[in-house]
Coordinates of C-alpha atoms and ligand atoms in Angstrom, one line a residue:
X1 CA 30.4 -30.3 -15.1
X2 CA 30.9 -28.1 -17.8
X3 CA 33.3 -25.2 -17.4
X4 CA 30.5 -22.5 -18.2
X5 CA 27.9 -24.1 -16.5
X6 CA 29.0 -22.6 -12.6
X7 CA 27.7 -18.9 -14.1
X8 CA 24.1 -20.5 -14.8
X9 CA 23.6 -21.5 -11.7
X10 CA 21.8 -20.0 -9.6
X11 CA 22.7 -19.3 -6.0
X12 CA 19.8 -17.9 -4.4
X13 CA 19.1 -14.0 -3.5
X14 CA 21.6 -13.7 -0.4
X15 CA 24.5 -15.4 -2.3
X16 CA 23.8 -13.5 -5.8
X17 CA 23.6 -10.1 -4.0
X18 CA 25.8 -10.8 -0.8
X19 CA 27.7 -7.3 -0.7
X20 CA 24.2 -5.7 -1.0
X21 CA 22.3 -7.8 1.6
X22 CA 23.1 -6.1 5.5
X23 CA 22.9 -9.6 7.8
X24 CA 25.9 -11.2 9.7
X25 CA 28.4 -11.9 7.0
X26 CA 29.9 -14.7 7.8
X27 CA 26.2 -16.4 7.9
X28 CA 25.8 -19.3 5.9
X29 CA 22.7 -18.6 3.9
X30 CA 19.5 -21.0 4.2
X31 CA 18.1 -20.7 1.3
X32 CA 16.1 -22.9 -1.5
X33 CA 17.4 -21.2 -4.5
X34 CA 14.5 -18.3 -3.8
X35 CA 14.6 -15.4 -6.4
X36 CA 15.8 -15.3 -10.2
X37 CA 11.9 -15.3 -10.9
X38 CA 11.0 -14.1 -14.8
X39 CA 10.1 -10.9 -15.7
X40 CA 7.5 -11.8 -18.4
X41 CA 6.3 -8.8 -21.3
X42 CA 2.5 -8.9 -20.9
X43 CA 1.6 -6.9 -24.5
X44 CA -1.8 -8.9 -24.7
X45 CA -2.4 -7.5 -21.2
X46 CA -1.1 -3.8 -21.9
X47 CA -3.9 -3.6 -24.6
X48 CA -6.3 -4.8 -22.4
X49 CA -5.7 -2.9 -19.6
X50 CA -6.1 0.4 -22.3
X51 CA -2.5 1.2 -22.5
X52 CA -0.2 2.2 -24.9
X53 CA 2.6 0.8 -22.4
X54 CA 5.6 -1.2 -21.9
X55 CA 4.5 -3.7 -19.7
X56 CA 5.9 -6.6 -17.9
X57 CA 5.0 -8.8 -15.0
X58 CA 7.2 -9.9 -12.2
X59 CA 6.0 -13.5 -11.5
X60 CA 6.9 -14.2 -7.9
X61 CA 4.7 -17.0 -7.8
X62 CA 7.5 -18.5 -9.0
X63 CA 9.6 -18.5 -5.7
X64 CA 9.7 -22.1 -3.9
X65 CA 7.0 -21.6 -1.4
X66 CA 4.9 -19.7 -4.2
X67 CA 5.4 -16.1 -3.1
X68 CA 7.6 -13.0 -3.1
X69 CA 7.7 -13.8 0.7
X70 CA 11.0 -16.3 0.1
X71 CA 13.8 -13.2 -0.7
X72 CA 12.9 -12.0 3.0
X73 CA 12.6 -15.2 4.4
X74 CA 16.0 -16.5 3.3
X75 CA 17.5 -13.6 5.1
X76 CA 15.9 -13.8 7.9
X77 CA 16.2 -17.5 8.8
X78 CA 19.9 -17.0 7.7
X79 CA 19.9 -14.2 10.3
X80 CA 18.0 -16.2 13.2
X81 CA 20.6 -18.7 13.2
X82 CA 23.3 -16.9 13.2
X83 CA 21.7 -15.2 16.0
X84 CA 21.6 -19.2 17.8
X85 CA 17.8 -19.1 17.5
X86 CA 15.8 -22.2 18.3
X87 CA 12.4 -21.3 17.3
X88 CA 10.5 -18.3 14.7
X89 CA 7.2 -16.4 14.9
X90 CA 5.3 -15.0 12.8
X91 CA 1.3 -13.8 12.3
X92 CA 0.3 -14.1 8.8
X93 CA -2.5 -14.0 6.0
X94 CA -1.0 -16.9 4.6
X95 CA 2.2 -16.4 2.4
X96 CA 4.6 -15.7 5.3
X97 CA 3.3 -18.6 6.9
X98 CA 4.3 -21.1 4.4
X99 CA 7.2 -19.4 3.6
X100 CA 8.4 -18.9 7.0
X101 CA 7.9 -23.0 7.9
X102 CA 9.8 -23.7 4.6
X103 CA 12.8 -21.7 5.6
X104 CA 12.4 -22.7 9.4
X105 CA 12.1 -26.8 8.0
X106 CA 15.2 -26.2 6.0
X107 CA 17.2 -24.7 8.5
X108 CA 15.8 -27.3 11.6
X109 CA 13.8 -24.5 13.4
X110 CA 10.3 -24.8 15.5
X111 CA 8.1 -22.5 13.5
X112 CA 4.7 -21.1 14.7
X113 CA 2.7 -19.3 12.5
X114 CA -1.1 -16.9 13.6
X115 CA -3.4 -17.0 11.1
X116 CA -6.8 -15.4 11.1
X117 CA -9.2 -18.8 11.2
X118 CA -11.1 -19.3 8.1
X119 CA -9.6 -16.0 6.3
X120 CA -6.1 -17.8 4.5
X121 CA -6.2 -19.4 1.0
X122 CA -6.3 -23.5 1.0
X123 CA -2.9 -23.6 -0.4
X124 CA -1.0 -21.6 1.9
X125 CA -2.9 -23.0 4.6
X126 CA -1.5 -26.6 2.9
X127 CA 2.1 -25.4 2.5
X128 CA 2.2 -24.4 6.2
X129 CA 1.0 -27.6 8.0
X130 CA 3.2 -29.7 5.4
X131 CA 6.9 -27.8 5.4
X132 CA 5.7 -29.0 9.7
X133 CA 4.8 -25.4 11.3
X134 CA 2.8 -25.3 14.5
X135 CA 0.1 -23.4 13.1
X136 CA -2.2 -22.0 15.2
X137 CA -5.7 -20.2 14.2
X138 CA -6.6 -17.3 15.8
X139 CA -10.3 -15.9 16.2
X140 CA -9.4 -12.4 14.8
X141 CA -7.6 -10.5 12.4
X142 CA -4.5 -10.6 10.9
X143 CA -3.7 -7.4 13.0
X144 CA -4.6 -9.3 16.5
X145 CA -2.0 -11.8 15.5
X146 CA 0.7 -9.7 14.4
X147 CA 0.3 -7.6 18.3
X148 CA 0.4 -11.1 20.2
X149 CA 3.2 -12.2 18.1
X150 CA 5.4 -8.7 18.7
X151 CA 4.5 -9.4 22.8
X152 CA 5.2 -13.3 21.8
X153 CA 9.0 -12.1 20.8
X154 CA 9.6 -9.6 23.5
X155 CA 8.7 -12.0 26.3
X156 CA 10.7 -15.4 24.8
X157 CA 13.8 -16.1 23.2
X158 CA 11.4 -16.5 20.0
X159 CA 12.6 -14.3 16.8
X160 CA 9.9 -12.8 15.1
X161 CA 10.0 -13.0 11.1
X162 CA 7.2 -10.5 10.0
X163 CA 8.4 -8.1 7.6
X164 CA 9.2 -5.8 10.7
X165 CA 12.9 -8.2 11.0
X166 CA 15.4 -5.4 9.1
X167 CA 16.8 -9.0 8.0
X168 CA 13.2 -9.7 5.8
X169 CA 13.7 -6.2 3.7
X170 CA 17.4 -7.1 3.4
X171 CA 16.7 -10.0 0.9
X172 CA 13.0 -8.6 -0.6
X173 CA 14.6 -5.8 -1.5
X174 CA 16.6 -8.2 -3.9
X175 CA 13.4 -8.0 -6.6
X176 CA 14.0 -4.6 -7.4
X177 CA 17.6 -4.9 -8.2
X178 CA 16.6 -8.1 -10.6
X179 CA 14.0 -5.9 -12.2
X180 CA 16.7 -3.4 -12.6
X181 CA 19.9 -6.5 -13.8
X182 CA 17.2 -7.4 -16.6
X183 CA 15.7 -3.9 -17.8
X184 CA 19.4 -2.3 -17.6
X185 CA 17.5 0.7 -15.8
X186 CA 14.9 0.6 -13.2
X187 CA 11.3 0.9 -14.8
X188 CA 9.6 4.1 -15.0
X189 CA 6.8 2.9 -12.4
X190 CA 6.7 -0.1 -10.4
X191 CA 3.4 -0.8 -9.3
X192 CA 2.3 -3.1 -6.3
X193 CA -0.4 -4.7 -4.0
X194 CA 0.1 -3.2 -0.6
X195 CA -1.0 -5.2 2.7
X196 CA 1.6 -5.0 5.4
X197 CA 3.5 -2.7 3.3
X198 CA 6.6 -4.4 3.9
X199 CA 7.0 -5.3 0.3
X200 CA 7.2 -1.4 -1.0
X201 CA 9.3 -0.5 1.4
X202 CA 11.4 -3.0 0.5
X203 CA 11.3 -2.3 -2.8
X204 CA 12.0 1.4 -2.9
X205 CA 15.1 0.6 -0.6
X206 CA 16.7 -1.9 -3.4
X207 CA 15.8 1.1 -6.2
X208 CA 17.3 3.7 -4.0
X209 CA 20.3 1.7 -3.3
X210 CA 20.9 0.6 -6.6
X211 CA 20.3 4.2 -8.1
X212 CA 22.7 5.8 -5.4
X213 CA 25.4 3.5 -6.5
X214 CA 24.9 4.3 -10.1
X215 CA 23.4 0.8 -11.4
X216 CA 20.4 2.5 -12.6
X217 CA 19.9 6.3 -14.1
X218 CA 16.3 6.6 -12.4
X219 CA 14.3 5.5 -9.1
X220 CA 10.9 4.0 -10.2
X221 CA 7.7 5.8 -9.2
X222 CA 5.4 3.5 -6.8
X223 CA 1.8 2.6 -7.3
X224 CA 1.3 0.8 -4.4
X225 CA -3.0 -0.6 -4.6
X226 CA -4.8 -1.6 -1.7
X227 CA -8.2 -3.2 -1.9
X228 CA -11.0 -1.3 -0.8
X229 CA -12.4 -2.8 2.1
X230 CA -8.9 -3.3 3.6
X231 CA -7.4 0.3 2.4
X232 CA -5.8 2.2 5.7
X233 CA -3.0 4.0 3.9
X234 CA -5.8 5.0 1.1
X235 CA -7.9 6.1 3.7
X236 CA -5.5 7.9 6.0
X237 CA -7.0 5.7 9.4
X238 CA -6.6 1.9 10.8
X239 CA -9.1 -0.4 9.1
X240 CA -11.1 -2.2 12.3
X241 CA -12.4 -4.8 10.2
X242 CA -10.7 -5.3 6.9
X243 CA -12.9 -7.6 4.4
X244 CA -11.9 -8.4 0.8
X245 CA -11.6 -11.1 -1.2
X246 CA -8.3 -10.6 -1.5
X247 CA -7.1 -12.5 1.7
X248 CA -3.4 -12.0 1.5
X249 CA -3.8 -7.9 1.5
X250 CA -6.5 -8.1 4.3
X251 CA -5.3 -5.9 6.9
X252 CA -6.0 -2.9 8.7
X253 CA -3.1 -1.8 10.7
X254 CA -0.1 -2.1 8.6
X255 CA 3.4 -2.3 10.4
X256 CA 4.9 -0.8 7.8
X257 CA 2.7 2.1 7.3
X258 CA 5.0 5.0 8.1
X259 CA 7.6 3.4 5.7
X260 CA 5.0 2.9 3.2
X261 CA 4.2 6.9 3.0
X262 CA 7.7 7.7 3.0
X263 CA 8.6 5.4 -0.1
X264 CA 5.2 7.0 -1.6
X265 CA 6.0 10.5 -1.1
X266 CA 10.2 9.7 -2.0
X267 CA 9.2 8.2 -5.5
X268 CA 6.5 10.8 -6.2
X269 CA 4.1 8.2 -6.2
X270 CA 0.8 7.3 -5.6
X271 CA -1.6 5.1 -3.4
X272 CA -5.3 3.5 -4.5
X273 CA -7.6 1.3 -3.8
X274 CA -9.6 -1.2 -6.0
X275 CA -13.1 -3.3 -5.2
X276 CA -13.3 -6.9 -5.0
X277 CA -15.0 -7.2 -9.0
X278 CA -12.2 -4.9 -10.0
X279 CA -9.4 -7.6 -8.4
X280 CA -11.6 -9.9 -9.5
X281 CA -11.8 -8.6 -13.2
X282 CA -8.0 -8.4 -13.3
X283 CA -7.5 -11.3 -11.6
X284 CA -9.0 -13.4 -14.6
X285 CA -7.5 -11.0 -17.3
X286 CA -3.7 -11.8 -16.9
X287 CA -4.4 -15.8 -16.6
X288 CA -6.6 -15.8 -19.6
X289 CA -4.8 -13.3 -21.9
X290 CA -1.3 -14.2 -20.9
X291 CA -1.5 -17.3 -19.5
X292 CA 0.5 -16.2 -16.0
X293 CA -1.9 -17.3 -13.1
X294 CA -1.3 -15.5 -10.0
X295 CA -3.6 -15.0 -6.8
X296 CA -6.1 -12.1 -6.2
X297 CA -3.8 -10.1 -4.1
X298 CA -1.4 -10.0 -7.2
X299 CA -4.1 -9.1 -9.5
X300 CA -4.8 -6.0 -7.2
X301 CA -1.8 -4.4 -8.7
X302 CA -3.3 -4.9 -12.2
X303 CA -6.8 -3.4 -11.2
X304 CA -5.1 -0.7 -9.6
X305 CA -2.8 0.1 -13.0
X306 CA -6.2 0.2 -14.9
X307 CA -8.6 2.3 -13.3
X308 CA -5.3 4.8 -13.1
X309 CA -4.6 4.2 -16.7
X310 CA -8.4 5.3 -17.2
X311 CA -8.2 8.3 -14.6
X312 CA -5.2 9.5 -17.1
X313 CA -3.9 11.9 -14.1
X314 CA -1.0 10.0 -13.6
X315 CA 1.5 10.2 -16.5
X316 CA 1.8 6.3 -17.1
X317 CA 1.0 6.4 -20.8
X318 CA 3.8 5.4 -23.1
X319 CA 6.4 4.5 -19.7
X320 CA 7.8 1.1 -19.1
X321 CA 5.7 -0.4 -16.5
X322 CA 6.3 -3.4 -14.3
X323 CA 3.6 -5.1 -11.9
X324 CA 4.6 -7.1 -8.9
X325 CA 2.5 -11.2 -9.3
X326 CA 3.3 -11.4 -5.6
X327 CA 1.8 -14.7 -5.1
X328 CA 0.9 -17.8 -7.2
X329 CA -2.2 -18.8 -8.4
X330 CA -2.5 -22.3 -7.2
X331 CA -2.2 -20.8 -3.3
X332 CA -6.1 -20.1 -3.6
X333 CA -7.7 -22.4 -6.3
X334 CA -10.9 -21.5 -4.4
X335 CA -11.2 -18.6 -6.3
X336 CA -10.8 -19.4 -9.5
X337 CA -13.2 -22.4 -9.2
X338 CA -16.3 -20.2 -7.4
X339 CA -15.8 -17.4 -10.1
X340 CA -15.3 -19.2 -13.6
X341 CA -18.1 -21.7 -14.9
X342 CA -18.1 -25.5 -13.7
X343 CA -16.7 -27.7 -16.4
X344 CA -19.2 -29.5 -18.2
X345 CA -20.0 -33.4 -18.2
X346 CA -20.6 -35.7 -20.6
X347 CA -20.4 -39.7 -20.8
X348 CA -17.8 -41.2 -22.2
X349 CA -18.8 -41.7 -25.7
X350 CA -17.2 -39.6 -29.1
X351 CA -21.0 -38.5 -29.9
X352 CA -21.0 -36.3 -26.9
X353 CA -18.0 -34.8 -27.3
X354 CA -18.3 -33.4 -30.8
X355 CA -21.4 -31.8 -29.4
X356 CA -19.6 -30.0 -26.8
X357 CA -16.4 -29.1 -28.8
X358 CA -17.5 -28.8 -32.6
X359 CA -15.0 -28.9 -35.0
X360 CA -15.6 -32.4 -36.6
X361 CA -14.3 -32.5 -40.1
Ligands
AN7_1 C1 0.3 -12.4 -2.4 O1 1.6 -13.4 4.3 O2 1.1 -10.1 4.9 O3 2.5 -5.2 1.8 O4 1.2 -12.5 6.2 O5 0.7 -12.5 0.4 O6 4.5 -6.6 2.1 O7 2.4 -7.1 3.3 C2 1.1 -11.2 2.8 C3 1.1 -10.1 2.0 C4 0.8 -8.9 -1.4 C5 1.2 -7.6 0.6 N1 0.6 -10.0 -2.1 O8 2.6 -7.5 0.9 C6 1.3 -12.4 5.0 C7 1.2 -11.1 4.3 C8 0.6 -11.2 -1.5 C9 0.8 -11.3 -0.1 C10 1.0 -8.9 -0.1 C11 1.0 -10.1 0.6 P1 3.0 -6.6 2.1

């Protein structure tokens, strides 16, 4: 091996940040390299969003189970067996449940995921039942899971991994301090979809901590975006039936609501909520003007930047701006294919083709 090569390697979040990350310390980390994910500059974006911003995406699609959900994961798998845990928990709209059985395979843990039945994406539902989870579909909501899962852990030996484990914020906090590593400052807003609001709070801890020990000059303010039919923190009241086609960010009761307000208020921040066509809208923009496919959860965070952007009451004009991809595109192909045109067909023969494509000489 080359001599220089040992500082390009990546070690995963736990071992990159260790001093930072509050888990047993002598733990040996399970991890599959999670984190290190590009923070891309999305100018053709900016200008269609109707900004005159610096703007840049944070592409956690690119983790190994395809979501943001791996920096928490790693820690707390790490965590659970150091702890001499058999077997993990966890209810979930999808993401955690893949990344949770990825983790749990790696490390030789049983792993049951609840997941509302017929409400997760087709790839996370894929990445689940192939790292080998138990998964187990419940008739209800991602908020009736996540109670019978909490009951689940009290009354077993069980360790729950929702984003409620201190041990998950531990290692998703890690994305704010790479945002941080690569701008040389944090941003001037960071702006994010908000489900279970474990990722801002998770988020504004690695800012805080970062800031308090002088590796940045400024906190970020938050945008955290909710999607309208699943909008409790928006709305100030639990959400009985969430609906939206943003699946991942489908939830009414969020554990980490109190956090979430806290983080809100601390970064002079600000909460909203977008429709489904808005999501939608955004959803196609960033694939198709940058080329960076990400899931319609993600694109929430873009929807929500715009309409504020348009609103003009919150000063975002001319500020360095980064938006959170939480999750990658390929989880839910459904959506792109029932949204965007079927491809066309045409027999094999030259003649046809010219037709459809033009530009014969
Ligand atoms: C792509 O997987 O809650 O506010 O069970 O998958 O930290 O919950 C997923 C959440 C945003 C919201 N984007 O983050 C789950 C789950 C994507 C997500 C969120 C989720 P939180």
């Amino acid at each position: 091996m080359n001599k220089d090569t040992e500082k390009y390697i990546w070690p995963g979040v736990i071992s990159h940040y260790r001093s930072w990350i509050k888990i047993d310390a002598a733990a040996e980390p399970v991890t599959l390299l999670e984190g290190n994910t590009p923070l891309i500059r999305a100018a053709n974006l900016a200008r269609a969003l109707g900004g005159e911003i610096e703007l840049y995406l944070k592409y956690e699609g690119l983790n190994p189970s395809g979501s943001f959900k791996d920096r928490g994961m790693t820690a707390a798998i790490t965590q659970a067996v150091a702890d001499g845990a058999k077997a993990v928990i966890c209810a979930s709209t999808g993401n955690t449940a893949a990344s949770a059985a990825a983790y749990a395979a790696r490390a030789g843990l049983q792993c049951f995921v609840l997941v509302p039945e017929g409400k997760i994406a087709a790839g996370k539902m894929a990445g689940a039942l192939a790292y080998g989870a138990q998964v187990i579909n419940i008739q209800g909501s991602f908020d009736d899971g996540l109670a019978m899962v909490r009951r689940a852990a009290q009354e077993s030996p069980i360790i729950l991994v929702n984003s409620i484990n201190p041990a998950r914020m531990e290692g998703q906090k890690t994305a704010a301090f790479e945002i941080c590593d690569v701008l040389g400052d944090a941003p001037d807003w960071l702006c994010l979809p908000v489900g279970n609001a474990g990722n801002i709070t998770a988020y504004w801890m690695g800012f805080s901590e970062y800031y308090l020990a002088g590796l940045s000059r400024k906190t970020p303010q938050l945008l955290g975006v909710q999607a309208e039919g699943a909008a409790p923190i928006v709305r100030g009241s639990m959400v009985e039936r969430p609906e939206t086609v943003a699946t991942a960010i489908r939830i009414g009761n969020p554990a980490r609501w109190q956090d979430a307000v806290a983080a809100l208020r601390d970064s002079k921040g600000h909460i909203c909520a977008v429709s489904d066509a808005q999501i939608m809208e955004a959803y196609h923009l960033v694939a198709q003007s940058e080329g960076i496919f990400c899931e319609p959860s993600s694109a929430a965070s873009l929807a929500g930047l715009k309409i504020q952007l348009q609103r003009g009451d919150l000063a975002l004009q001319g500020k360095r701006i980064v938006c959170v991809l939480t999750g990658h595109g390929l989880k839910d192909p459904d959506s792109a294919t029932a949204t965007i045109a079927a491809p066309v067909v045409i027999a094999p023969r030259m003649q046809e083709l010219w037709q459809v494509i033009g530009y014969k000489n």
